[in-house]
Amino acid sequence: MGIISWIILGVIAGFIGSKIVNKTGQGMIMDIVLGIVGAIVGGVIFSAFGATGVTGLNIWSLIVAVIGSVVVLWAYHQISGKRTL
């Protein structure tokens, strides 16, 4: 995947993940960063269980990235001390 694809996937996954975790979002830049990190984490998690990780800019990769971004956002909130509902 190219850098533009990672940014697009990161924006979408970070936005959806932040809405799932805390309903307000973290801001555009933080959503992108956490979404890209979430895509990587999601790919690692899925690969560890024998499933396909992020394969490109498609629905499966978006699902993997959103799950990864939820994990990353949850960990971020636990470390930063912010409460989630």
XYZ file of N, CA and C in Angstrom:
255
model
N 0.843 -1.185 0.000
C 0.000 0.000 0.000
C 0.881 1.239 0.000
N 0.440 2.244 -0.716
C 1.159 3.508 -0.749
C 0.827 4.359 0.463
N 1.583 5.407 0.651
C 1.400 6.289 1.808
C 0.030 6.959 1.786
N -0.461 7.302 0.608
C -1.778 7.934 0.500
C -2.865 6.953 0.945
N -2.722 5.690 0.561
C -3.698 4.671 0.978
C -3.687 4.495 2.481
N -2.491 4.487 3.085
C -2.389 4.360 4.539
C -3.040 5.553 5.241
N -2.845 6.752 4.691
C -3.449 7.948 5.296
C -4.967 7.887 5.188
N -5.484 7.515 4.010
C -6.942 7.407 3.836
C -7.515 6.356 4.784
N -6.889 5.183 4.814
C -7.340 4.125 5.713
C -7.228 4.572 7.163
N -6.152 5.275 7.499
C -5.962 5.773 8.862
C -7.011 6.782 9.280
N -7.351 7.685 8.371
C -8.385 8.689 8.673
C -9.723 8.007 8.953
N -10.102 7.111 8.068
C -11.402 6.450 8.212
C -11.422 5.564 9.460
N -10.389 4.735 9.631
C -10.341 3.823 10.777
C -10.222 4.588 12.087
N -9.406 5.623 12.110
C -9.258 6.430 13.326
C -10.543 7.135 13.706
N -11.240 7.662 12.720
C -12.511 8.349 12.976
C -13.544 7.369 13.518
N -13.711 6.239 12.843
C -14.698 5.242 13.282
C -14.316 4.692 14.650
N -13.034 4.360 14.830
C -12.576 3.832 16.118
C -12.783 4.811 17.249
N -12.499 6.086 17.023
C -12.681 7.076 18.086
C -14.155 7.292 18.409
N -15.016 7.169 17.417
C -16.455 7.276 17.688
C -16.956 6.077 18.484
N -16.365 4.908 18.246
C -16.753 3.714 19.000
C -16.276 3.816 20.443
N -15.050 4.280 20.629
C -14.448 4.285 21.962
C -14.967 5.422 22.825
N -14.980 6.654 22.310
C -15.352 7.765 23.197
C -16.347 8.759 22.618
N -16.896 8.517 21.466
C -17.982 9.283 20.851
C -17.612 10.694 20.391
N -16.407 11.198 20.701
C -16.098 12.572 20.322
C -14.951 12.700 19.349
N -14.077 11.736 19.262
C -12.910 11.839 18.403
C -11.754 12.485 19.141
N -10.573 12.370 18.558
C -9.361 12.894 19.178
C -8.828 14.113 18.443
N -9.452 14.513 17.371
C -8.924 15.556 16.508
C -8.390 14.901 15.238
N -8.336 15.632 14.169
C -7.998 15.072 12.864
C -6.617 14.410 12.850
N -5.600 15.095 13.323
C -4.237 14.546 13.273
C -4.129 13.318 14.166
N -4.651 13.378 15.372
C -4.576 12.237 16.283
C -5.387 11.064 15.750
N -6.538 11.320 15.125
C -7.324 10.255 14.495
C -6.527 9.570 13.387
N -5.810 10.351 12.587
C -5.001 9.770 11.513
C -3.892 8.908 12.102
N -3.160 9.450 13.060
C -2.039 8.716 13.654
C -2.523 7.446 14.332
N -3.555 7.558 15.163
C -4.061 6.374 15.864
C -4.702 5.387 14.894
N -5.286 5.882 13.807
C -5.853 4.995 12.800
C -4.785 4.210 12.058
N -3.676 4.878 11.700
C -2.582 4.180 11.020
C -1.930 3.176 11.967
N -1.674 3.590 13.194
C -1.121 2.653 14.183
C -2.105 1.515 14.421
N -3.397 1.839 14.469
C -4.429 0.815 14.637
C -4.463 -0.174 13.488
N -4.240 0.312 12.269
C -4.201 -0.582 11.115
C -3.039 -1.562 11.243
N -1.913 -1.060 11.694
C -0.747 -1.934 11.885
C -1.015 -2.929 13.009
N -1.541 -2.444 14.129
C -1.850 -3.325 15.260
C -2.911 -4.351 14.871
N -3.940 -3.910 14.167
C -4.980 -4.834 13.702
C -4.414 -5.899 12.790
N -3.513 -5.510 11.897
C -2.870 -6.475 11.010
C -2.060 -7.502 11.787
N -1.349 -7.050 12.810
C -0.563 -7.962 13.647
C -1.480 -8.905 14.423
N -2.551 -8.371 14.988
C -3.497 -9.198 15.752
C -4.123 -10.255 14.854
N -4.607 -9.841 13.687
C -5.248 -10.792 12.780
C -4.259 -11.820 12.266
N -3.030 -11.397 11.968
C -2.002 -12.330 11.509
C -1.646 -13.335 12.591
N -1.648 -12.904 13.849
C -1.341 -13.811 14.963
C -2.381 -14.918 15.076
N -3.618 -14.629 14.686
C -4.677 -15.633 14.725
C -4.833 -16.374 13.399
N -3.937 -16.124 12.458
C -3.954 -16.843 11.187
C -4.838 -16.237 10.119
N -5.400 -15.079 10.367
C -6.254 -14.423 9.374
C -5.419 -13.426 8.565
N -5.977 -12.958 7.481
C -5.312 -11.960 6.649
C -5.432 -10.594 7.303
N -4.347 -9.843 7.325
C -4.356 -8.498 7.896
C -4.777 -7.473 6.868
N -4.136 -6.330 6.889
C -4.429 -5.249 5.961
C -3.845 -5.613 4.591
N -4.714 -5.645 3.572
C -4.287 -6.070 2.235
C -4.328 -4.948 1.211
N -4.929 -3.853 1.524
C -5.049 -2.741 0.584
C -6.178 -1.837 1.039
N -6.646 -1.024 0.168
C -7.735 -0.105 0.495
C -9.053 -0.777 0.124
N -9.551 -1.631 1.036
C -10.795 -2.365 0.807
C -11.542 -2.534 2.131
N -12.722 -3.137 2.075
C -13.576 -3.268 3.264
C -12.908 -4.130 4.325
N -12.297 -5.268 3.941
C -11.648 -6.141 4.922
C -10.557 -5.385 5.679
N -9.737 -4.648 4.961
C -8.667 -3.880 5.594
C -9.239 -2.816 6.519
N -10.358 -2.219 6.128
C -10.999 -1.221 6.981
C -11.482 -1.849 8.278
N -12.074 -3.031 8.204
C -12.535 -3.734 9.401
C -11.355 -4.049 10.306
N -10.279 -4.573 9.734
C -9.071 -4.884 10.508
C -8.515 -3.615 11.149
N -8.448 -2.529 10.388
C -7.907 -1.273 10.892
C -8.781 -0.676 11.990
N -10.095 -0.762 11.853
C -10.998 -0.237 12.883
C -10.841 -1.031 14.178
N -10.776 -2.347 14.088
C -10.577 -3.167 15.281
C -9.242 -2.820 15.936
N -8.208 -2.672 15.126
C -6.906 -2.280 15.659
C -6.932 -0.899 16.280
N -7.639 0.045 15.659
C -7.691 1.397 16.218
C -8.492 1.439 17.514
N -9.505 0.595 17.639
C -10.239 0.514 18.909
C -9.307 0.011 20.014
N -8.494 -0.990 19.708
C -7.531 -1.505 20.677
C -6.526 -0.418 21.055
N -5.998 0.278 20.049
C -5.013 1.339 20.305
C -5.643 2.480 21.093
N -6.851 2.893 20.735
C -7.526 3.974 21.457
C -7.838 3.577 22.895
N -8.250 2.335 23.105
C -8.515 1.868 24.464
C -7.227 1.942 25.289
N -6.123 1.452 24.718
C -4.835 1.497 25.418
C -4.395 2.943 25.654
N -4.607 3.805 24.676
C -4.261 5.225 24.807
C -5.014 5.864 25.967
N -6.297 5.574 26.080
C -7.096 6.129 27.171
C -6.682 5.548 28.519
N -6.300 4.292 28.549
C -5.848 3.693 29.808
C -4.538 4.322 30.265
N -3.638 4.572 29.332
C -2.340 5.168 29.676
C -2.487 6.645 30.028
N -3.307 7.363 29.270
C -3.442 8.808 29.506
C -4.388 9.120 30.660
N -5.124 8.148 31.140
C -6.013 8.360 32.273
C -7.369 8.932 31.921
N -7.681 9.042 30.630
C -8.995 9.543 30.219
C -10.014 8.430 30.330
N -11.171 8.748 30.841
C -12.232 7.760 31.007
C -13.045 7.631 29.734
N -13.501 6.408 29.461
C -14.407 6.179 28.336
C -15.744 5.719 28.875
N -16.780 5.940 28.106
C -18.111 5.530 28.540
C -18.411 4.130 28.084
